[in-house]
Amino acid sequence: MENKIKLLKTDKLEISSKEYSLLVDKISDLWEKAKETAVMAVNSELLKANWQTGRYIVEFEQGGAEKAKYGQQLLINLSKDLSARRGKGFSRSNLTYMRKLYLTFPKCETLSHKLTWSHYFELLKCDDPMEMQFYFHEAIKEGWKVRELKRQIKSSLFQRIALSTDKAGVMALANKGDQILSAQDIIRDPYVLEFTGLPQQKRCKEGNLESALKANMEKFLLELGRGFAFIGRQYIISIGSRRFKVDLVFYHCILKCYVLIDLKRSEIKHSDIGQMNMYLNYFKTEICQPDDNPPIGIVLGAKQDELLMEYATQGITNQLFTARYQLYLPKKEELQSQLDLALAD
């Protein structure tokens, strides 16, 4: 009896060993990957079925004058009959977008199976082909979930980035997505911070804005763009007997440099530029490692006087930028009209 108890105790000790934990991890990872693969396979087949449905509809419509006369009534009839036979998923709206999917991507091979039907449903809502292509490439590169894609479309990301470049740059955006090659490529104006939930009518304190950004860091990183890693808030700098605090510090993994952000609750002042320049000089000398590139500074305010900022930043050799933020989603129509004017010049 004593031997049995000893054996059970020994077995219990063995079960708690590293080898057993490794076994549990391996089996758990195996099933997680299997589940992911299964989901991807299902999504891929559903996407093909949606595309093929769109193809059948278009081919039927193009099959002669007699069939073409059905017009929109065709989708209404199809919705009723397919719903009765197959259940949910065949609303008139869904069938309209399946048809649009085929017309937009006439070759099935051009569809990316990294995106689900839900992604394409949102992409196909874009009226401008260049805008849709931009979000298509970015969603694939960034691995955006559907809610992230919807947020970027709502915040008019394409128009905001496109306004900061030239005609050739806009075409490159549409064909390749957002290419980060220099410090200028990570700047957006304005930054849209609607996710903070702060009221746009009242001036918020800088501390409140910092807290809201930290509490919503995942969404803030989405707004900042690819490559940002959060380092800290209120980063302390000691110079002589004085201490200064940088509001937010990030590291950019693509550009391989620190990015310092100073928040201003109202208009950016010329003195804010001098302060940020000091922070950048300190980081270059005291913080950056030999393989780091020079740091980037962004002074982010609710307003800025373009001419004043031009004079304030003139002659500064550091990578220092100013930009505006807003606590509400921009009006896409206004941004699009600005972009149309810029492209027409």
Coordinates of C-alpha atoms in Angstrom, one line a residue:
M1 CA 0.0 0.0 0.0
E2 CA 2.8 2.4 0.9
N3 CA 4.6 1.6 -2.4
K4 CA 1.4 2.4 -4.3
I5 CA 1.1 5.8 -2.6
K6 CA 4.7 6.6 -3.4
L7 CA 4.2 5.6 -7.0
L8 CA 1.2 7.9 -7.3
K9 CA 3.1 10.8 -5.7
T10 CA 6.0 10.1 -8.1
D11 CA 3.6 10.1 -11.0
K12 CA 2.2 13.4 -9.9
L13 CA 5.7 14.9 -9.8
E14 CA 6.5 13.6 -13.2
I15 CA 3.2 15.0 -14.6
S16 CA 4.2 18.4 -13.3
S17 CA 7.6 18.2 -15.1
K18 CA 8.8 20.5 -17.9
E19 CA 8.4 17.6 -20.4
Y20 CA 4.7 17.3 -19.6
S21 CA 4.2 21.1 -19.9
L22 CA 5.9 21.0 -23.3
L23 CA 3.6 18.2 -24.4
V24 CA 0.5 20.2 -23.3
D25 CA 1.8 23.3 -25.2
K26 CA 2.5 21.2 -28.4
I27 CA -1.0 19.7 -28.5
S28 CA -2.6 23.0 -27.6
D29 CA -0.7 24.8 -30.4
L30 CA -1.5 22.0 -32.9
W31 CA -5.2 22.5 -32.3
E32 CA -5.0 26.2 -32.4
K33 CA -3.2 26.1 -35.8
A34 CA -5.7 23.5 -37.0
K35 CA -8.6 25.7 -36.0
E36 CA -7.0 28.7 -37.8
T37 CA -6.4 26.7 -40.9
A38 CA -10.0 25.4 -40.9
V39 CA -11.3 28.9 -40.5
M40 CA -9.1 30.1 -43.4
A41 CA -10.2 27.2 -45.6
V42 CA -13.9 28.0 -44.9
N43 CA -13.4 31.7 -45.6
S44 CA -11.6 30.9 -48.8
E45 CA -14.4 28.6 -50.0
L46 CA -17.1 31.2 -49.0
L47 CA -15.2 33.9 -50.9
K48 CA -15.0 31.7 -54.0
A49 CA -18.8 30.9 -53.7
N50 CA -19.6 34.7 -53.4
W51 CA -17.5 35.5 -56.5
Q52 CA -19.0 32.6 -58.5
T53 CA -22.5 33.7 -57.5
G54 CA -21.7 37.2 -58.8
R55 CA -20.3 35.7 -62.0
Y56 CA -23.5 33.6 -62.6
I57 CA -25.7 36.7 -62.1
V58 CA -23.6 38.8 -64.5
E59 CA -23.5 36.1 -67.1
F60 CA -27.3 35.6 -66.9
E61 CA -27.8 39.4 -67.3
Q62 CA -25.6 39.4 -70.3
G63 CA -27.3 36.4 -71.8
G64 CA -29.6 38.4 -74.2
A65 CA -32.3 41.1 -74.3
E66 CA -34.9 38.8 -72.9
K67 CA -32.9 38.1 -69.7
A68 CA -31.6 41.7 -69.4
K69 CA -35.2 43.1 -69.2
Y70 CA -35.4 41.6 -65.6
G71 CA -33.1 44.4 -64.4
Q72 CA -33.2 44.9 -60.6
Q73 CA -36.2 42.5 -60.3
L74 CA -33.7 39.6 -61.0
L75 CA -32.0 40.3 -57.6
I76 CA -35.3 40.6 -55.8
N77 CA -36.5 37.2 -57.2
L78 CA -33.2 35.6 -56.5
S79 CA -33.1 36.8 -53.0
K80 CA -36.6 35.3 -52.2
D81 CA -35.9 32.0 -54.0
L82 CA -32.4 31.4 -52.6
S83 CA -33.4 32.4 -49.1
A84 CA -36.3 30.0 -49.2
R85 CA -34.0 27.2 -50.4
R86 CA -30.7 28.0 -48.5
G87 CA -31.7 30.3 -45.6
K88 CA -29.8 33.4 -44.6
G89 CA -27.0 35.1 -46.6
F90 CA -29.0 35.9 -49.8
S91 CA -30.5 39.3 -49.1
R92 CA -30.8 41.6 -52.1
S93 CA -27.9 43.7 -50.6
N94 CA -25.6 40.6 -50.4
L95 CA -26.4 39.6 -53.9
T96 CA -25.7 43.1 -55.1
Y97 CA -22.3 43.0 -53.6
M98 CA -21.6 39.5 -54.9
R99 CA -22.3 40.9 -58.3
K100 CA -20.1 43.9 -57.7
L101 CA -17.3 41.6 -56.4
Y102 CA -17.2 39.8 -59.7
L103 CA -17.3 43.0 -61.8
T104 CA -14.5 44.5 -59.6
F105 CA -12.3 41.4 -59.6
P106 CA -13.2 39.6 -62.9
K107 CA -10.3 37.2 -62.4
C108 CA -10.7 35.0 -59.3
E109 CA -7.0 34.7 -58.9
T110 CA -6.7 38.5 -58.1
L111 CA -8.7 38.0 -54.9
S112 CA -6.6 37.7 -51.8
H113 CA -7.7 34.9 -49.5
K114 CA -6.1 36.7 -46.6
L115 CA -9.3 38.8 -46.6
T116 CA -12.8 37.5 -45.8
W117 CA -16.0 38.2 -47.6
S118 CA -16.8 40.7 -44.8
H119 CA -13.6 42.6 -45.7
Y120 CA -14.6 42.7 -49.4
F121 CA -18.2 43.8 -48.5
E122 CA -16.7 46.9 -46.8
L123 CA -14.1 47.5 -49.6
L124 CA -16.8 47.4 -52.3
K125 CA -18.6 50.3 -50.6
C126 CA -15.8 52.6 -51.8
D127 CA -16.9 54.5 -54.9
D128 CA -13.4 55.5 -56.0
P129 CA -11.4 52.6 -57.5
M130 CA -8.1 54.1 -56.3
E131 CA -9.4 54.4 -52.7
M132 CA -10.6 50.8 -52.8
Q133 CA -7.3 49.6 -54.1
F134 CA -5.5 51.5 -51.3
Y135 CA -7.6 49.9 -48.5
F136 CA -7.3 46.5 -50.3
H137 CA -3.5 46.6 -50.1
E138 CA -3.3 48.0 -46.6
A139 CA -5.8 45.5 -45.2
I140 CA -3.6 42.7 -46.5
K141 CA -0.3 44.2 -45.4
E142 CA -1.5 45.2 -41.9
G143 CA -3.7 42.2 -41.3
W144 CA -6.6 44.5 -40.4
K145 CA -9.7 42.9 -38.9
V146 CA -13.0 44.0 -40.4
R147 CA -13.7 46.5 -37.6
E148 CA -10.2 48.0 -38.2
L149 CA -10.8 48.3 -41.9
K150 CA -14.2 50.0 -41.3
R151 CA -12.6 52.5 -38.9
Q152 CA -9.9 53.4 -41.4
I153 CA -12.4 53.9 -44.2
K154 CA -14.6 56.0 -41.8
S155 CA -11.6 58.2 -40.8
S156 CA -10.8 58.9 -44.5
L157 CA -7.3 57.5 -44.2
F158 CA -6.7 57.4 -48.0
Q159 CA -7.7 61.0 -48.5
R160 CA -5.6 62.2 -45.5
I161 CA -2.5 60.5 -46.7
A162 CA -3.1 61.3 -50.4
L163 CA -3.4 65.1 -49.6
S164 CA 0.2 65.1 -48.3
T165 CA 1.7 63.7 -51.5
D166 CA 1.8 64.5 -55.3
K167 CA -0.1 62.9 -58.2
A168 CA 2.5 60.2 -58.7
G169 CA 2.3 59.5 -54.9
V170 CA -1.4 59.1 -55.0
M171 CA -1.1 56.5 -57.8
A172 CA 1.5 54.7 -55.8
L173 CA -0.8 54.7 -52.8
A174 CA -3.5 53.1 -54.8
N175 CA -1.3 50.5 -56.4
K176 CA 1.0 49.6 -53.4
G177 CA -0.6 51.0 -50.3
D178 CA 1.3 53.2 -47.8
Q179 CA 5.0 52.9 -48.3
I180 CA 7.1 54.0 -45.3
L181 CA 10.5 55.1 -46.5
S182 CA 11.2 58.3 -44.6
A183 CA 10.1 60.3 -41.6
Q184 CA 7.7 62.3 -43.7
D185 CA 5.8 59.1 -44.6
I186 CA 4.6 58.6 -41.0
I187 CA 3.1 62.1 -40.6
R188 CA -0.7 62.5 -40.9
D189 CA -2.5 65.8 -40.8
P190 CA -5.0 65.7 -39.2
Y191 CA -4.7 62.8 -36.8
V192 CA -8.2 61.5 -36.0
L193 CA -8.7 60.6 -32.3
E194 CA -12.4 60.1 -32.2
F195 CA -11.9 56.9 -30.3
T196 CA -10.8 58.8 -27.1
G197 CA -14.5 59.7 -26.4
L198 CA -13.4 63.2 -25.4
P199 CA -16.0 66.0 -26.2
Q200 CA -15.0 68.0 -29.3
Q201 CA -16.8 71.2 -28.1
K202 CA -14.6 71.7 -25.0
R203 CA -10.9 72.1 -24.7
C204 CA -9.4 69.0 -23.1
K205 CA -6.4 69.1 -20.8
E206 CA -3.2 67.6 -22.2
G207 CA -3.2 65.1 -19.3
N208 CA -6.8 63.9 -20.1
L209 CA -5.8 63.4 -23.8
E210 CA -2.7 61.5 -22.8
S211 CA -4.7 59.2 -20.5
A212 CA -7.3 58.6 -23.1
L213 CA -4.7 57.7 -25.7
K214 CA -2.9 55.4 -23.3
A215 CA -6.3 53.7 -22.4
N216 CA -7.0 53.3 -26.1
M217 CA -3.4 52.4 -27.2
E218 CA -4.4 49.7 -29.6
K219 CA -6.6 52.2 -31.5
F220 CA -4.0 54.9 -31.3
L221 CA -1.4 52.6 -32.8
L222 CA -3.8 51.9 -35.6
E223 CA -4.2 55.6 -36.3
L224 CA -0.4 56.2 -36.1
G225 CA 0.2 53.5 -38.7
R226 CA 2.5 50.6 -39.3
G227 CA 5.7 50.1 -37.4
F228 CA 5.0 51.9 -34.1
A229 CA 5.9 50.3 -30.7
F230 CA 4.9 52.1 -27.5
I231 CA 7.7 52.9 -25.1
G232 CA 6.2 55.1 -22.4
R233 CA 4.2 58.1 -21.3
Q234 CA 5.7 61.1 -19.5
Y235 CA 9.2 59.9 -20.3
I236 CA 11.6 61.7 -17.9
I237 CA 14.6 63.6 -19.3
S238 CA 17.1 64.9 -16.8
I239 CA 19.3 67.8 -17.9
G240 CA 21.5 69.2 -15.2
S241 CA 19.3 69.8 -12.2
R242 CA 16.1 70.1 -14.3
R243 CA 13.7 67.4 -15.3
F244 CA 11.5 67.4 -18.4
K245 CA 8.8 65.0 -19.5
V246 CA 8.0 63.9 -23.1
D247 CA 4.3 63.2 -23.4
L248 CA 4.6 60.0 -25.5
V249 CA 7.6 58.0 -26.7
F250 CA 7.5 55.3 -29.4
Y251 CA 10.0 53.3 -31.4
H252 CA 9.5 52.9 -35.1
C253 CA 10.5 49.4 -36.1
I254 CA 10.7 50.1 -39.8
L255 CA 12.6 53.4 -39.7
K256 CA 14.6 52.2 -36.7
C257 CA 14.3 55.3 -34.6
Y258 CA 12.6 56.9 -31.6
V259 CA 9.4 59.0 -32.2
L260 CA 8.6 61.6 -29.6
I261 CA 5.1 63.1 -29.5
D262 CA 4.3 66.2 -27.5
L263 CA 0.5 67.0 -27.1
K264 CA -0.8 70.6 -27.0
R265 CA -4.4 71.2 -26.0
S266 CA -4.9 74.2 -28.3
E267 CA -2.7 76.0 -30.9
I268 CA 0.9 75.0 -31.3
K269 CA 3.3 77.8 -30.3
H270 CA 6.8 78.6 -31.6
S271 CA 8.2 77.8 -28.1
D272 CA 6.8 74.3 -28.4
I273 CA 9.1 73.8 -31.4
G274 CA 12.2 74.8 -29.4
Q275 CA 11.2 72.4 -26.6
M276 CA 10.8 69.5 -29.0
N277 CA 14.1 70.3 -30.7
M278 CA 15.8 70.1 -27.2
Y279 CA 14.2 66.7 -26.6
L280 CA 15.5 65.4 -30.0
N281 CA 19.0 66.6 -29.3
Y282 CA 18.9 64.9 -25.9
F283 CA 17.7 61.6 -27.4
K284 CA 20.3 61.7 -30.1
T285 CA 23.1 62.1 -27.6
E286 CA 21.9 60.2 -24.5
I287 CA 19.4 57.6 -25.6
C288 CA 19.9 56.5 -29.2
Q289 CA 22.2 53.5 -29.8
P290 CA 24.8 53.5 -32.6
D291 CA 22.6 51.5 -34.9
D292 CA 19.5 53.8 -34.3
N293 CA 18.6 56.4 -36.9
P294 CA 18.1 60.0 -35.7
P295 CA 14.8 60.5 -33.7
I296 CA 11.7 62.0 -35.0
G297 CA 9.6 64.7 -33.2
I298 CA 5.9 65.4 -33.7
V299 CA 4.2 68.3 -32.0
L300 CA 0.5 67.5 -32.1
G301 CA -2.0 70.3 -31.4
A302 CA -5.6 71.2 -32.0
K303 CA -4.6 74.1 -34.3
Q304 CA -1.5 75.4 -36.0
D305 CA -0.6 78.6 -38.0
E306 CA 1.2 77.3 -41.1
L307 CA 3.3 80.4 -41.6
L308 CA 4.3 80.6 -38.0
M309 CA 5.3 76.9 -38.1
E310 CA 7.3 77.5 -41.3
Y311 CA 9.4 80.2 -39.6
A312 CA 9.7 78.3 -36.3
T313 CA 11.1 75.1 -37.9
Q314 CA 13.3 76.9 -40.5
G315 CA 17.0 76.0 -40.0
I316 CA 16.3 73.1 -37.6
T317 CA 18.3 70.1 -38.7
N318 CA 16.4 67.6 -36.6
Q319 CA 13.4 65.7 -38.1
L320 CA 10.7 67.8 -36.4
F321 CA 7.1 68.0 -37.6
T322 CA 3.9 69.7 -36.5
A323 CA 0.4 68.3 -37.1
R324 CA -3.1 68.8 -36.0
Y325 CA -5.4 66.4 -34.3
Q326 CA -9.2 66.3 -34.1
L327 CA -11.6 64.5 -31.8
Y328 CA -14.2 63.7 -34.4
L329 CA -14.3 61.9 -37.8
P330 CA -13.6 64.2 -40.7
K331 CA -16.1 64.9 -43.5
K332 CA -15.0 62.6 -46.3
E333 CA -16.7 64.8 -48.9
E334 CA -14.6 67.9 -47.9
L335 CA -11.3 65.9 -48.0
Q336 CA -12.2 64.3 -51.3
S337 CA -13.0 67.7 -52.9
Q338 CA -9.6 69.0 -51.7
L339 CA -7.9 65.9 -53.1
D340 CA -9.7 66.3 -56.5
L341 CA -8.5 69.9 -56.7
A342 CA -4.9 68.9 -55.9
L343 CA -5.0 66.2 -58.6
A344 CA -6.5 68.6 -61.1
D345 CA -3.7 71.1 -60.8

